[in-house]
PDB file of C-alpha atoms in Angstrom:
ATOM      1  CA  UNK A 201    -147.790   3.734-118.257  1.00 92.00           C
ATOM      2  CA  UNK A 202    -148.816   5.652-121.021  1.00 96.00           C
ATOM      3  CA  UNK A 203    -152.552   6.211-121.473  1.00 98.00           C
ATOM      4  CA  UNK A 204    -153.940   5.244-124.616  1.00 98.00           C
ATOM      5  CA  UNK A 205    -157.308   6.316-126.416  1.00 98.00           C
ATOM      6  CA  UNK A 206    -158.655   3.883-128.970  1.00 97.00           C
ATOM      7  CA  UNK A 207    -160.844   5.428-131.665  1.00 97.00           C
ATOM      8  CA  UNK A 208    -162.975   2.929-133.334  1.00 95.00           C
ATOM      9  CA  UNK A 209    -164.718   3.207-136.193  1.00 95.00           C
ATOM     10  CA  UNK A 210    -166.735   0.583-137.862  1.00 92.00           C
ATOM     11  CA  UNK A 211    -170.165   1.324-139.553  1.00 87.00           C
ATOM     12  CA  UNK A 212    -171.251  -2.890-139.712  1.00 78.00           C
ATOM     13  CA  UNK A 213    -169.493  -3.752-136.329  1.00 71.00           C
ATOM     14  CA  UNK A 214    -172.358  -6.892-135.948  1.00 69.00           C
ATOM     15  CA  UNK A 215    -170.997  -8.178-139.683  1.00 68.00           C
ATOM     16  CA  UNK A 216    -167.249  -8.607-138.315  1.00 69.00           C
ATOM     17  CA  UNK A 217    -165.782 -11.175-136.683  1.00 78.00           C
ATOM     18  CA  UNK A 218    -162.505  -9.977-136.505  1.00 83.00           C
ATOM     19  CA  UNK A 219    -162.995  -6.578-135.254  1.00 83.00           C
ATOM     20  CA  UNK A 220    -165.592  -7.760-132.501  1.00 84.00           C
ATOM     21  CA  UNK A 221    -163.050  -9.859-131.073  1.00 85.00           C
ATOM     22  CA  UNK A 222    -159.591  -7.700-131.244  1.00 89.00           C
ATOM     23  CA  UNK A 223    -162.035  -5.273-129.304  1.00 88.00           C
ATOM     24  CA  UNK A 224    -163.166  -7.671-126.690  1.00 89.00           C
ATOM     25  CA  UNK A 225    -159.476  -8.098-126.380  1.00 89.00           C
ATOM     26  CA  UNK A 226    -158.571  -4.639-125.442  1.00 92.00           C
ATOM     27  CA  UNK A 227    -161.691  -2.893-124.246  1.00 90.00           C
ATOM     28  CA  UNK A 228    -161.473  -2.674-120.478  1.00 90.00           C
ATOM     29  CA  UNK A 229    -157.266  -3.052-120.855  1.00 94.00           C
ATOM     30  CA  UNK A 230    -156.216  -0.654-117.305  1.00 96.00           C
ATOM     31  CA  UNK A 231    -154.917   2.599-118.891  1.00 96.00           C
ATOM     32  CA  UNK A 232    -156.933   1.789-122.132  1.00 97.00           C
ATOM     33  CA  UNK A 233    -160.203   4.070-123.139  1.00 97.00           C
ATOM     34  CA  UNK A 234    -162.313   2.419-126.244  1.00 95.00           C
ATOM     35  CA  UNK A 235    -164.333   4.739-127.584  1.00 96.00           C
ATOM     36  CA  UNK A 236    -166.346   3.742-130.509  1.00 95.00           C
ATOM     37  CA  UNK A 237    -167.037   6.762-132.586  1.00 96.00           C
ATOM     38  CA  UNK A 238    -170.564   5.356-134.404  1.00 95.00           C
ATOM     39  CA  UNK A 239    -171.818   4.388-131.247  1.00 93.00           C
ATOM     40  CA  UNK A 240    -171.174   7.845-129.947  1.00 96.00           C
ATOM     41  CA  UNK A 241    -172.091   9.986-132.730  1.00 97.00           C
ATOM     42  CA  UNK A 242    -175.284   7.594-134.789  1.00 93.00           C
ATOM     43  CA  UNK A 243    -176.371  10.839-136.333  1.00 93.00           C
ATOM     44  CA  UNK A 244    -172.579  11.685-137.572  1.00 92.00           C
ATOM     45  CA  UNK A 245    -172.848  15.134-135.865  1.00 94.00           C
ATOM     46  CA  UNK A 246    -169.190  14.882-133.909  1.00 97.00           C
ATOM     47  CA  UNK A 247    -168.750  16.813-130.269  1.00 98.00           C
ATOM     48  CA  UNK A 248    -165.314  18.576-131.094  1.00 98.00           C
ATOM     49  CA  UNK A 249    -164.219  19.867-127.604  1.00 97.00           C
ATOM     50  CA  UNK A 250    -165.240  16.555-126.418  1.00 97.00           C
ATOM     51  CA  UNK A 251    -163.034  14.713-128.787  1.00 98.00           C
ATOM     52  CA  UNK A 252    -160.445  17.548-128.225  1.00 98.00           C
ATOM     53  CA  UNK A 253    -160.282  16.907-124.850  1.00 97.00           C
ATOM     54  CA  UNK A 254    -160.179  12.793-124.936  1.00 97.00           C
ATOM     55  CA  UNK A 255    -157.251  13.203-127.191  1.00 97.00           C
ATOM     56  CA  UNK A 256    -155.353  15.558-124.919  1.00 97.00           C
ATOM     57  CA  UNK A 257    -155.779  13.334-121.586  1.00 97.00           C
ATOM     58  CA  UNK A 258    -153.962  10.499-123.817  1.00 98.00           C
ATOM     59  CA  UNK A 259    -150.221   9.733-124.733  1.00 98.00           C
ATOM     60  CA  UNK A 260    -151.125   7.320-127.571  1.00 98.00           C
ATOM     61  CA  UNK A 261    -154.148   7.347-130.185  1.00 98.00           C
ATOM     62  CA  UNK A 262    -154.596   4.443-132.313  1.00 98.00           C
ATOM     63  CA  UNK A 263    -157.715   4.636-134.831  1.00 98.00           C
ATOM     64  CA  UNK A 264    -159.100   1.112-135.354  1.00 95.00           C
ATOM     65  CA  UNK A 265    -161.084   0.393-138.626  1.00 95.00           C
ATOM     66  CA  UNK A 266    -161.575  -1.800-141.288  1.00 93.00           C
ATOM     67  CA  UNK A 267    -159.015  -0.668-144.448  1.00 92.00           C
ATOM     68  CA  UNK A 268    -161.880   0.308-146.320  1.00 89.00           C
ATOM     69  CA  UNK A 269    -161.082   1.467-149.805  1.00 91.00           C
ATOM     70  CA  UNK A 270    -157.466   1.752-149.092  1.00 91.00           C
ATOM     71  CA  UNK A 271    -158.519   3.971-146.627  1.00 93.00           C
ATOM     72  CA  UNK A 272    -160.674   4.420-143.980  1.00 94.00           C
ATOM     73  CA  UNK A 273    -164.758   4.797-142.582  1.00 94.00           C
ATOM     74  CA  UNK A 274    -166.170   8.080-143.486  1.00 94.00           C
ATOM     75  CA  UNK A 275    -166.717   8.876-139.859  1.00 96.00           C
ATOM     76  CA  UNK A 276    -162.808   8.866-138.879  1.00 96.00           C
ATOM     77  CA  UNK A 277    -162.300  11.614-141.842  1.00 96.00           C
ATOM     78  CA  UNK A 278    -164.595  13.580-140.793  1.00 96.00           C
ATOM     79  CA  UNK A 279    -163.282  13.217-137.084  1.00 97.00           C
ATOM     80  CA  UNK A 280    -159.584  14.428-138.903  1.00 97.00           C
ATOM     81  CA  UNK A 281    -161.681  17.437-140.076  1.00 96.00           C
ATOM     82  CA  UNK A 282    -163.400  18.846-137.498  1.00 97.00           C
ATOM     83  CA  UNK A 283    -161.057  17.731-134.103  1.00 98.00           C
ATOM     84  CA  UNK A 284    -157.844  18.658-135.711  1.00 97.00           C
ATOM     85  CA  UNK A 285    -158.315  22.433-136.032  1.00 97.00           C
ATOM     86  CA  UNK A 286    -155.734  25.426-136.895  1.00 97.00           C
ATOM     87  CA  UNK A 287    -154.026  26.792-134.353  1.00 96.00           C
ATOM     88  CA  UNK A 288    -155.243  24.099-131.860  1.00 97.00           C
ATOM     89  CA  UNK A 289    -153.759  20.679-132.887  1.00 97.00           C
ATOM     90  CA  UNK A 290    -151.344  22.247-136.093  1.00 96.00           C
ATOM     91  CA  UNK A 291    -150.251  25.493-137.584  1.00 95.00           C
ATOM     92  CA  UNK A 292    -149.333  28.938-135.182  1.00 94.00           C
ATOM     93  CA  UNK A 293    -149.920  27.733-131.740  1.00 93.00           C
ATOM     94  CA  UNK A 294    -151.208  24.443-132.241  1.00 94.00           C
ATOM     95  CA  UNK A 295    -149.062  22.343-129.817  1.00 96.00           C
ATOM     96  CA  UNK A 296    -152.364  20.457-128.186  1.00 96.00           C
ATOM     97  CA  UNK A 297    -151.123  17.413-129.377  1.00 97.00           C
ATOM     98  CA  UNK A 298    -147.661  17.638-129.845  1.00 97.00           C
ATOM     99  CA  UNK A 299    -145.766  14.433-128.475  1.00 96.00           C
ATOM    100  CA  UNK A 300    -148.243  12.184-128.543  1.00 98.00           C
ATOM    101  CA  UNK A 301    -148.311   8.931-130.693  1.00 98.00           C
ATOM    102  CA  UNK A 302    -150.521   7.934-133.727  1.00 98.00           C
ATOM    103  CA  UNK A 303    -150.951   4.631-135.659  1.00 98.00           C
ATOM    104  CA  UNK A 304    -153.562   2.620-137.041  1.00 98.00           C
ATOM    105  CA  UNK A 305    -154.761  -0.766-136.614  1.00 96.00           C
ATOM    106  CA  UNK A 306    -156.608  -2.129-139.564  1.00 95.00           C
ATOM    107  CA  UNK A 307    -157.979  -5.219-140.820  1.00 91.00           C
ATOM    108  CA  UNK A 308    -158.257  -5.929-144.830  1.00 89.00           C
ATOM    109  CA  UNK A 309    -159.588  -8.605-147.070  1.00 83.00           C
ATOM    110  CA  UNK A 310    -156.174  -8.505-148.937  1.00 84.00           C
ATOM    111  CA  UNK A 311    -153.170 -10.816-148.387  1.00 87.00           C
ATOM    112  CA  UNK A 312    -149.783  -9.269-147.282  1.00 89.00           C
ATOM    113  CA  UNK A 313    -148.594  -9.747-150.816  1.00 91.00           C
ATOM    114  CA  UNK A 314    -150.730  -7.830-152.471  1.00 89.00           C
ATOM    115  CA  UNK A 315    -149.520  -4.710-150.827  1.00 90.00           C
ATOM    116  CA  UNK A 316    -146.077  -4.679-153.004  1.00 91.00           C
ATOM    117  CA  UNK A 317    -144.737  -2.300-155.836  1.00 91.00           C
ATOM    118  CA  UNK A 318    -145.575  -5.771-157.810  1.00 92.00           C
ATOM    119  CA  UNK A 319    -148.883  -6.930-156.391  1.00 88.00           C
ATOM    120  CA  UNK A 320    -152.006  -6.324-156.971  1.00 92.00           C
ATOM    121  CA  UNK A 321    -152.697  -2.982-155.244  1.00 84.00           C
ATOM    122  CA  UNK A 322    -149.433  -1.891-156.346  1.00 95.00           C
ATOM    123  CA  UNK A 323    -148.651  -0.012-153.005  1.00 92.00           C
ATOM    124  CA  UNK A 324    -147.285  -0.492-149.724  1.00 93.00           C
ATOM    125  CA  UNK A 325    -150.033  -0.343-146.438  1.00 94.00           C
ATOM    126  CA  UNK A 326    -147.516   1.903-145.228  1.00 95.00           C
ATOM    127  CA  UNK A 327    -147.641   3.933-148.513  1.00 95.00           C
ATOM    128  CA  UNK A 328    -151.177   3.763-148.639  1.00 95.00           C
ATOM    129  CA  UNK A 329    -151.407   5.416-145.080  1.00 97.00           C
ATOM    130  CA  UNK A 330    -149.147   8.441-145.869  1.00 97.00           C
ATOM    131  CA  UNK A 331    -152.183  10.569-145.304  1.00 96.00           C
ATOM    132  CA  UNK A 332    -152.252   9.715-141.581  1.00 97.00           C
ATOM    133  CA  UNK A 333    -148.567   9.562-141.244  1.00 97.00           C
ATOM    134  CA  UNK A 334    -148.346  13.286-142.357  1.00 97.00           C
ATOM    135  CA  UNK A 335    -151.247  14.101-140.468  1.00 97.00           C
ATOM    136  CA  UNK A 336    -149.392  12.981-137.422  1.00 98.00           C
ATOM    137  CA  UNK A 337    -146.210  14.808-138.723  1.00 97.00           C
ATOM    138  CA  UNK A 338    -148.580  17.800-139.342  1.00 97.00           C
ATOM    139  CA  UNK A 339    -149.569  17.768-135.745  1.00 97.00           C
ATOM    140  CA  UNK A 340    -146.137  17.213-134.104  1.00 97.00           C
ATOM    141  CA  UNK A 341    -147.162  13.375-133.368  1.00 98.00           C
ATOM    142  CA  UNK A 342    -145.114  10.757-133.920  1.00 98.00           C
ATOM    143  CA  UNK A 343    -146.620   8.168-136.479  1.00 98.00           C
ATOM    144  CA  UNK A 344    -145.784   4.411-135.611  1.00 98.00           C
ATOM    145  CA  UNK A 345    -146.356   1.650-137.777  1.00 97.00           C
ATOM    146  CA  UNK A 346    -149.698   0.208-138.216  1.00 97.00           C
ATOM    147  CA  UNK A 347    -150.982  -3.194-136.622  1.00 96.00           C
ATOM    148  CA  UNK A 348    -152.510  -5.140-139.872  1.00 94.00           C
ATOM    149  CA  UNK A 349    -154.545  -8.246-140.126  1.00 91.00           C
ATOM    150  CA  UNK A 350    -154.418  -9.497-143.775  1.00 89.00           C
ATOM    151  CA  UNK A 351    -156.939 -11.865-145.032  1.00 77.00           C
ATOM    152  CA  UNK A 352    -159.537 -10.977-142.898  1.00 77.00           C
ATOM    153  CA  UNK A 353    -162.443 -11.960-144.610  1.00 72.00           C
ATOM    154  CA  UNK A 354    -160.654 -15.733-144.459  1.00 67.00           C
ATOM    155  CA  UNK A 355    -160.682 -15.454-140.505  1.00 73.00           C
ATOM    156  CA  UNK A 356    -164.076 -17.151-140.073  1.00 68.00           C
ATOM    157  CA  UNK A 357    -164.432 -18.357-136.915  1.00 74.00           C
ATOM    158  CA  UNK A 358    -164.156 -16.843-133.228  1.00 78.00           C
ATOM    159  CA  UNK A 359    -161.021 -19.620-132.514  1.00 82.00           C
ATOM    160  CA  UNK A 360    -159.271 -18.651-135.836  1.00 80.00           C
ATOM    161  CA  UNK A 361    -159.625 -14.791-134.634  1.00 81.00           C
ATOM    162  CA  UNK A 362    -157.843 -15.329-130.899  1.00 87.00           C
ATOM    163  CA  UNK A 363    -154.536 -15.425-132.182  1.00 86.00           C
ATOM    164  CA  UNK A 364    -154.609 -12.133-133.449  1.00 87.00           C
ATOM    165  CA  UNK A 365    -156.627 -11.100-130.741  1.00 87.00           C
ATOM    166  CA  UNK A 366    -153.846 -12.086-128.860  1.00 90.00           C
ATOM    167  CA  UNK A 367    -151.160 -10.226-130.740  1.00 92.00           C
ATOM    168  CA  UNK A 368    -153.254  -6.771-131.068  1.00 94.00           C
ATOM    169  CA  UNK A 369    -153.213  -6.978-126.891  1.00 94.00           C
ATOM    170  CA  UNK A 370    -149.563  -7.848-126.579  1.00 94.00           C
ATOM    171  CA  UNK A 371    -149.070  -4.440-128.501  1.00 95.00           C
ATOM    172  CA  UNK A 372    -151.606  -2.275-127.115  1.00 96.00           C
ATOM    173  CA  UNK A 373    -149.870  -3.693-123.717  1.00 96.00           C
ATOM    174  CA  UNK A 374    -146.823  -2.982-125.051  1.00 96.00           C
ATOM    175  CA  UNK A 375    -147.070   0.397-126.478  1.00 97.00           C
ATOM    176  CA  UNK A 376    -148.958   1.650-123.001  1.00 96.00           C
ATOM    177  CA  UNK A 377    -145.989  -0.087-121.059  1.00 97.00           C
ATOM    178  CA  UNK A 378    -143.505   1.520-122.857  1.00 96.00           C
ATOM    179  CA  UNK A 379    -141.672  -1.603-123.738  1.00 95.00           C
ATOM    180  CA  UNK A 380    -142.177  -1.166-127.657  1.00 95.00           C
ATOM    181  CA  UNK A 381    -138.667   0.413-129.742  1.00 94.00           C
ATOM    182  CA  UNK A 382    -140.600   3.854-130.767  1.00 96.00           C
ATOM    183  CA  UNK A 383    -137.716   4.029-133.839  1.00 95.00           C
ATOM    184  CA  UNK A 384    -137.972   0.561-134.677  1.00 95.00           C
ATOM    185  CA  UNK A 385    -141.676   1.004-134.619  1.00 96.00           C
ATOM    186  CA  UNK A 386    -141.624   4.616-136.906  1.00 96.00           C
ATOM    187  CA  UNK A 387    -139.721   2.304-139.627  1.00 95.00           C
ATOM    188  CA  UNK A 388    -141.087  -0.794-139.836  1.00 94.00           C
ATOM    189  CA  UNK A 389    -143.774  -2.001-142.350  1.00 94.00           C
ATOM    190  CA  UNK A 390    -146.056  -2.998-139.717  1.00 94.00           C
ATOM    191  CA  UNK A 391    -145.865  -3.315-135.604  1.00 95.00           C
ATOM    192  CA  UNK A 392    -146.877  -6.631-135.679  1.00 92.00           C
ATOM    193  CA  UNK A 393    -143.413  -7.458-137.060  1.00 91.00           C
ATOM    194  CA  UNK A 394    -141.721  -6.256-134.136  1.00 92.00           C
ATOM    195  CA  UNK A 395    -142.915  -9.413-131.904  1.00 87.00           C
ATOM    196  CA  UNK A 396    -142.987 -12.802-131.746  1.00 75.00           C
ATOM    197  CA  UNK A 397    -144.176 -14.840-134.552  1.00 65.00           C
ATOM    198  CA  UNK A 398    -147.292 -17.237-134.311  1.00 51.00           C
ATOM    199  CA  UNK A 399    -148.366 -19.428-137.334  1.00 44.00           C
ATOM    200  CA  UNK A 400    -152.027 -19.830-138.576  1.00 44.00           C
ATOM    201  CA  UNK A 401    -153.161 -22.947-140.611  1.00 40.00           C
ATOM    202  CA  UNK A 402    -153.999 -21.426-144.390  1.00 39.00           C
ATOM    203  CA  UNK A 403    -153.661 -18.045-143.882  1.00 41.00           C
ATOM    204  CA  UNK A 404    -149.776 -16.846-145.251  1.00 39.00           C
ATOM    205  CA  UNK A 405    -149.747 -14.161-142.137  1.00 43.00           C
ATOM    206  CA  UNK A 406    -146.028 -13.802-142.461  1.00 38.00           C
TER     207      UNK A 406
END
């Protein structure tokens, strides 16, 4: 069984129906460590050694966050800047995280069709997440396709959130249990697409 570390970053969690439901679904799962960065570091002063030890103890790292301005909340960038040290995570002798898996789990207000070359945002989600992909490459980790929930602003009730939260749980459990086709997950646009589809009226997720 793989050990999974979910590094969660949301500066206004109380306003997010979707992320609240997602974390309720995966928090407490065997083999899964849920780590809320804003809760742990309200002053944004990150304990580098603690964070490095956490990653060392796990096989898979999931960055769960809203897709703010085509990237992540500020604390995740701060985390990368401090925790991924030269000679430790990358560069000469930097092999501490080698062989681990990394992916993002994100919520975005935009529809799926907006993230295409001909769409409103002119690029795919994978293209916007290229810095995470390259970070994984530099640290000798394997970057997997992200888990993505589109049109999150339109998911306005707990009932509407449930199918997405259930899908997220299935993805996390499959990663933990080693039942995901890693090569397929590397190449996909979204890791969601490797799992059975569900339909949600009016949301046009697929």
